[in-house]
GROMACS .gro file of C-alpha atoms in nm:
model
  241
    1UNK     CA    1  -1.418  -2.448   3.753
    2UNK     CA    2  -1.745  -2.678   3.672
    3UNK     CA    3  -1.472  -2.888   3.452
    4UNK     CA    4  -1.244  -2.939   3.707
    5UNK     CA    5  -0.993  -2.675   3.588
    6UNK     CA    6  -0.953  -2.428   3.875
    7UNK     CA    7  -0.564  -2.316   3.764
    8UNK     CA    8  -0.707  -2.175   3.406
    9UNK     CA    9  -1.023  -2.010   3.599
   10UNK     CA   10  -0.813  -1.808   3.807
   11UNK     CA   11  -0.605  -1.691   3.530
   12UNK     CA   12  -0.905  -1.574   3.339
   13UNK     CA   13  -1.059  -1.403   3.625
   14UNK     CA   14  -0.693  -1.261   3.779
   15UNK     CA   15  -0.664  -0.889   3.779
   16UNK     CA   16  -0.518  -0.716   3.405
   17UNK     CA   17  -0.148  -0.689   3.423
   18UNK     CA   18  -0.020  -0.297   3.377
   19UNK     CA   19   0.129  -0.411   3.058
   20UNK     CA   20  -0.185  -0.544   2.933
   21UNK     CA   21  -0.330  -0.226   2.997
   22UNK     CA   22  -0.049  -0.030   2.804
   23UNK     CA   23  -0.034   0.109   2.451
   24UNK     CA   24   0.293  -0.004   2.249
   25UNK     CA   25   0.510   0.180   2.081
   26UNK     CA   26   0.536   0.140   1.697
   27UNK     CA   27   0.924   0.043   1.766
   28UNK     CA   28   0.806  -0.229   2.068
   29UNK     CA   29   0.558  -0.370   1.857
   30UNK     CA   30   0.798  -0.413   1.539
   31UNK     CA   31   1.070  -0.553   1.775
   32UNK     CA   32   0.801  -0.820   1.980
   33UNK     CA   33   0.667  -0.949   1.595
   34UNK     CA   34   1.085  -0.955   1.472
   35UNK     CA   35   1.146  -1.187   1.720
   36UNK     CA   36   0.856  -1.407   1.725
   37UNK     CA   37   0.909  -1.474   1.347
   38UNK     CA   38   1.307  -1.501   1.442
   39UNK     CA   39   1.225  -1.768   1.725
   40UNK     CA   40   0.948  -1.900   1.523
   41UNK     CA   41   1.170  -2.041   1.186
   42UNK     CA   42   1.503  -2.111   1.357
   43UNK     CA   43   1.841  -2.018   1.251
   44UNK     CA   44   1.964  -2.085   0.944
   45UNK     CA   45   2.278  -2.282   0.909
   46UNK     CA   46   2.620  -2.222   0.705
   47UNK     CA   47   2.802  -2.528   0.566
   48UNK     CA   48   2.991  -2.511   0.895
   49UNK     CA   49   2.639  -2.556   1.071
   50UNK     CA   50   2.700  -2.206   1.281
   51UNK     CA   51   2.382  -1.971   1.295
   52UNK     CA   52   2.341  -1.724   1.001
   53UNK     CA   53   2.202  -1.433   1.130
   54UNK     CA   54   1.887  -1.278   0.822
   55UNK     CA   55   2.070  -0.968   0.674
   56UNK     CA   56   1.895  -0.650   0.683
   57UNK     CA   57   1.990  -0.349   0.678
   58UNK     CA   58   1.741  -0.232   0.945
   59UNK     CA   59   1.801  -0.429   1.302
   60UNK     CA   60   1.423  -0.338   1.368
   61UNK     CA   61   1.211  -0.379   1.101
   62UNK     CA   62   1.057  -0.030   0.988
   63UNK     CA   63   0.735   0.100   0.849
   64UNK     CA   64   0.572  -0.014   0.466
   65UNK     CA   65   0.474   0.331   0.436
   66UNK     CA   66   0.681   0.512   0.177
   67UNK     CA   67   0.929   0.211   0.117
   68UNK     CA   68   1.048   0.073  -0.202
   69UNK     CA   69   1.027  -0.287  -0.269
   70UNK     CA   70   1.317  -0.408  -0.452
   71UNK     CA   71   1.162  -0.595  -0.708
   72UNK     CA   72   0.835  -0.659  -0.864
   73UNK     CA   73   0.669  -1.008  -0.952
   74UNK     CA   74   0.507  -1.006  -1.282
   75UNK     CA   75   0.152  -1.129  -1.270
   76UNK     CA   76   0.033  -1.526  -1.190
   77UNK     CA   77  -0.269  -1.648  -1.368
   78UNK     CA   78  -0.573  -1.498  -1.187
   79UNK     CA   79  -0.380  -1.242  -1.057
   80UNK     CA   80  -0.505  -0.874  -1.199
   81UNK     CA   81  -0.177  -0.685  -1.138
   82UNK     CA   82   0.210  -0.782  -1.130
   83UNK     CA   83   0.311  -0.685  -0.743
   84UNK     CA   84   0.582  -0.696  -0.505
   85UNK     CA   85   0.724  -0.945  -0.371
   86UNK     CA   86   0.607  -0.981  -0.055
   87UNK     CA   87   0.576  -1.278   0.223
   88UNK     CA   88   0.319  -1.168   0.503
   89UNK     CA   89   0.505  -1.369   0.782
   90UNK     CA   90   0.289  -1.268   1.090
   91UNK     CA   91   0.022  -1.049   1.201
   92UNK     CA   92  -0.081  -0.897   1.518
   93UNK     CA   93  -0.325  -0.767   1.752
   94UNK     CA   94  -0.409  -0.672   2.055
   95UNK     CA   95  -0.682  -0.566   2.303
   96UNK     CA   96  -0.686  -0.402   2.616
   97UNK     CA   97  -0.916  -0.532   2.892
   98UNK     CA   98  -1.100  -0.232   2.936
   99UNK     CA   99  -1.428  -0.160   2.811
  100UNK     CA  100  -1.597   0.208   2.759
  101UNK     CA  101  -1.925   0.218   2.889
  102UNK     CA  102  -2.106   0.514   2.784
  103UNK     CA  103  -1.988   0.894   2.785
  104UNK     CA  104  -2.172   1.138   3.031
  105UNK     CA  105  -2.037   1.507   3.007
  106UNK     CA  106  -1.643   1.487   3.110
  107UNK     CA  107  -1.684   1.154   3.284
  108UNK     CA  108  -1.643   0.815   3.088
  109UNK     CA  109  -1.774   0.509   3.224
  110UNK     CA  110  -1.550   0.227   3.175
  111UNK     CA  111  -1.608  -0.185   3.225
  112UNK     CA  112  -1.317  -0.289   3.426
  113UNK     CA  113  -1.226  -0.717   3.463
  114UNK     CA  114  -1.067  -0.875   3.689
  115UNK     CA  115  -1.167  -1.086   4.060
  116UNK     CA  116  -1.411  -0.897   4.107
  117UNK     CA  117  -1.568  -0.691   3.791
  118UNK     CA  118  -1.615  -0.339   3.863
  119UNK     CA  119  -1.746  -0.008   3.722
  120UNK     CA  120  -1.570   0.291   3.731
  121UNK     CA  121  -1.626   0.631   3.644
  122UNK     CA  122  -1.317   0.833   3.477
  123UNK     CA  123  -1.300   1.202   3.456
  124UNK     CA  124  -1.121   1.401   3.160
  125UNK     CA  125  -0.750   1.391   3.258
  126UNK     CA  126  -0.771   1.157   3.511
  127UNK     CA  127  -0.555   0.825   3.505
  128UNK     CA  128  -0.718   0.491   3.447
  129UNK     CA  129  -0.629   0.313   3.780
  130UNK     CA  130  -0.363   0.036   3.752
  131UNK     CA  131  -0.230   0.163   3.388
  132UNK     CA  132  -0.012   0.437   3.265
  133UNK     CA  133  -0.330   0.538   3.073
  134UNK     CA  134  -0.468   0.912   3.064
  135UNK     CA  135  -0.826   0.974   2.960
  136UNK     CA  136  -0.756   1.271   2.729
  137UNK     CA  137  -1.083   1.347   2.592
  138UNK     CA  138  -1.447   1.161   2.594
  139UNK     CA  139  -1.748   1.241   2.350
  140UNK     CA  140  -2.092   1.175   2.254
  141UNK     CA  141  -2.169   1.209   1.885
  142UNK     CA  142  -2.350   1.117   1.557
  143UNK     CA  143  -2.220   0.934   1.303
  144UNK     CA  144  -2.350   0.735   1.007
  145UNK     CA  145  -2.499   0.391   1.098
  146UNK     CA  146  -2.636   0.118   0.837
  147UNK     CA  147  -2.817  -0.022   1.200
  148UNK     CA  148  -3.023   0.286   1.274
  149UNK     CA  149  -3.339   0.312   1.084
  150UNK     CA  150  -3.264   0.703   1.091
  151UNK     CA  151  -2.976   0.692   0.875
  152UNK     CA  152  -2.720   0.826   1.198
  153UNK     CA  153  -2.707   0.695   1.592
  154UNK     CA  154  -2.488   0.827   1.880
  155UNK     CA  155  -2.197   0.698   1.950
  156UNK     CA  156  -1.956   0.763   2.290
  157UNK     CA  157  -1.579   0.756   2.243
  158UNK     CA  158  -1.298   0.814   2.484
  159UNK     CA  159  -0.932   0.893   2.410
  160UNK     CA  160  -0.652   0.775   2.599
  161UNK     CA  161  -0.259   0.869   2.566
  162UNK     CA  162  -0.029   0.639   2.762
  163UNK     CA  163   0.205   0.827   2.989
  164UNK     CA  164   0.520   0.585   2.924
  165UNK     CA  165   0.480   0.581   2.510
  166UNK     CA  166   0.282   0.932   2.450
  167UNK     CA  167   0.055   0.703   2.224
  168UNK     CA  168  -0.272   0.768   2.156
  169UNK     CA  169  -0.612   0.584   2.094
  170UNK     CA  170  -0.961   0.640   2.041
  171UNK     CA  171  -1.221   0.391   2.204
  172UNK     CA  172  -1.601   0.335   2.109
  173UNK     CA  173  -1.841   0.237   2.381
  174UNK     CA  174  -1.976  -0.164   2.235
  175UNK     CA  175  -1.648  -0.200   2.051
  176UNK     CA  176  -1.334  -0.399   2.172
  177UNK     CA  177  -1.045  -0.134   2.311
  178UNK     CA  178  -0.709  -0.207   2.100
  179UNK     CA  179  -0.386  -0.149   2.188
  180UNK     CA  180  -0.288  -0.062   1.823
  181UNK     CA  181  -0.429  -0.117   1.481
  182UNK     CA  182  -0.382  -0.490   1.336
  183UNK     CA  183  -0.021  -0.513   1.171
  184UNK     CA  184   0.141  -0.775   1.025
  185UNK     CA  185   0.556  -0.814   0.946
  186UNK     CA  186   0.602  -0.886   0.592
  187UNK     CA  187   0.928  -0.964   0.408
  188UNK     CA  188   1.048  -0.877   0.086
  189UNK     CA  189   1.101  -1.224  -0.061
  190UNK     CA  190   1.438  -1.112  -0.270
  191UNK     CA  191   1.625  -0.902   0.019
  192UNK     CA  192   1.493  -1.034   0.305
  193UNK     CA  193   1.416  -0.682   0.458
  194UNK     CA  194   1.118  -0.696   0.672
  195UNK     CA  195   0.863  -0.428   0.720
  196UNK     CA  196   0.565  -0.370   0.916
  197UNK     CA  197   0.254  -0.285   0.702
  198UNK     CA  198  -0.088  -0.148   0.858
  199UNK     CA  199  -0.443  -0.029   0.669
  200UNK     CA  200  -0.412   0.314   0.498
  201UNK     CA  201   0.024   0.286   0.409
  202UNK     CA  202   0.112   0.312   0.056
  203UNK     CA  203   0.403   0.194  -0.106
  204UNK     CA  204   0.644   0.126  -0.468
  205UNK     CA  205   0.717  -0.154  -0.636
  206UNK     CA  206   1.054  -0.174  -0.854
  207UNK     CA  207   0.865  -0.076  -1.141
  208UNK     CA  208   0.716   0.285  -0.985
  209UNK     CA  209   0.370   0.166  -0.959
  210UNK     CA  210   0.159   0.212  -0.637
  211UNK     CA  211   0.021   0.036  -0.387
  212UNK     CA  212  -0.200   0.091  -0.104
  213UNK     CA  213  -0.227  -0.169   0.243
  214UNK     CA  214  -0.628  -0.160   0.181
  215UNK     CA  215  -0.611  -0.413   0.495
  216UNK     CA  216  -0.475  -0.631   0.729
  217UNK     CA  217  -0.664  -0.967   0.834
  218UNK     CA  218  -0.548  -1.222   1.060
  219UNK     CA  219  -0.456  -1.489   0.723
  220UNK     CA  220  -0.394  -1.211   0.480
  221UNK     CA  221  -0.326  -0.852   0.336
  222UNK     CA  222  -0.519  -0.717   0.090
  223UNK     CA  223  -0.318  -0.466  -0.127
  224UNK     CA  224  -0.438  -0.244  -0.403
  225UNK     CA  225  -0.319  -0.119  -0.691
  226UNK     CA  226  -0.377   0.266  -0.689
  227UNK     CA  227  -0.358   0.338  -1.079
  228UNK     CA  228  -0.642   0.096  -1.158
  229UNK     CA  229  -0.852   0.050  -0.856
  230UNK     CA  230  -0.776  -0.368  -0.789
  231UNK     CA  231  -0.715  -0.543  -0.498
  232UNK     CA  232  -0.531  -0.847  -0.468
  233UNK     CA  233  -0.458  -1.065  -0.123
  234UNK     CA  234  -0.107  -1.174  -0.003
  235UNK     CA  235  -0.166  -1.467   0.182
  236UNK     CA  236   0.012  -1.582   0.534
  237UNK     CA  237   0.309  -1.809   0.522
  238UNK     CA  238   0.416  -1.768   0.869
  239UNK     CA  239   0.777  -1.776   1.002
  240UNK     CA  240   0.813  -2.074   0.795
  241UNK     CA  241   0.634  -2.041   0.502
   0.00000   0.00000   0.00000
């Protein structure tokens, strides 16, 4: 406002949209990052210059976990392990305007944005005003912490389960609330079948070997190799890459 911007002040102070305050499906998500990538590089041309649509034989791209990756690249210099294929194209996340407070009994405390900044006290299995979002359990409890000098410190966690998905999440009170766990769509650079990988999924290579999603930044996934141990990064391309 100060800088003579009022238009982007009142978007950053407007009220959270419901779908900002919704949890995705796995199938939304994977459909949202397909297109991006889609609208992102263009269509490709045949010699007759119409469109050529990618082929796949998957219209929505489908989970890394327990796929098979066609083929398997042997090893580049500086590289410790020959691996798939495989072009990170995008990666995504999202947060949910919502903060958790603290945890009191069955009553959350929650941060809420918005014109005018409010907060509001939530009860177990009541709905989060303006969302589809059900508080299905809150908790107080101690968990290991480098921070504390005791060794543990208390932390307060809520979980909600949107009414339109059935998804599920678990927020901490002084951590961001996400919509989903990071994920990025990644393509397998010899079929062109995308997938969409997240921390924790393991996977094949051509060859039989394993491989485990160990995580998923914003400009990379770093993959390891389960027989030895090693980790190696895939870097982003992006839709054009």
């Amino acid at each position: 406002t100060d800088a003579g911007f009022p238009d982007i002040a009142k978007q950053l102070n407007r009220d959270p949209l419901p779908e900002e305050l919704s949890l995705e499906s796995p199938t939304e998500i994977a459909a949202n990052m397909e297109h991006f990538v889609d609208k992102a590089s263009g269509p490709e041309s045949t010699d007759d210059g119409k469109p050529t649509p990618r082929k796949s034989a998957n219209p929505i791209p489908r989970s890394l976990a327990g796929a098979t990756i066609s083929s398997t690249r042997p090893a580049n210099a500086g590289e410790k392990f020959s691996q798939p294929p495989l072009i990170m194209r995008t990666y995504r996340e999202r947060e949910v305007p919502i903060q958790l407070v603290s945890v009191q009994g069955e009553t959350a405390t929650l941060k809420m944005p918005g014109t005018r900044p409010r907060d509001l006290k939530i009860h177990v299995g009541e709905t989060i005003p303006g969302s589809p979002l059900v508080v299905v359990r809150v908790e107080r409890r101690l968990e290991t912490s480098k921070v504390s000098p005791e060794g543990r410190a208390e932390i307060s966690t809520m979980q909600v389960r949107d009414r339109n998905t059935g998804n599920t999440r678990e927020w901490m009170a002084g951590v961001p609330s996400r919509a989903h766990d990071p994920v990025a769509l990644v393509e397998d650079a010899k079929t062109g079948e995308r997938y969409i990988a997240a921390p924790g999924q393991r996977f094949k290579g051509a060859d039989g070997a394993e491989y485990l999603i160990s995580d998923v930044r914003p400009n990379q996934i770093v993959i390891e190799e389960t027989a030895s141990g090693a980790t190696q990064t895939i870097p982003l391309r992006g839709p054009r890459g």
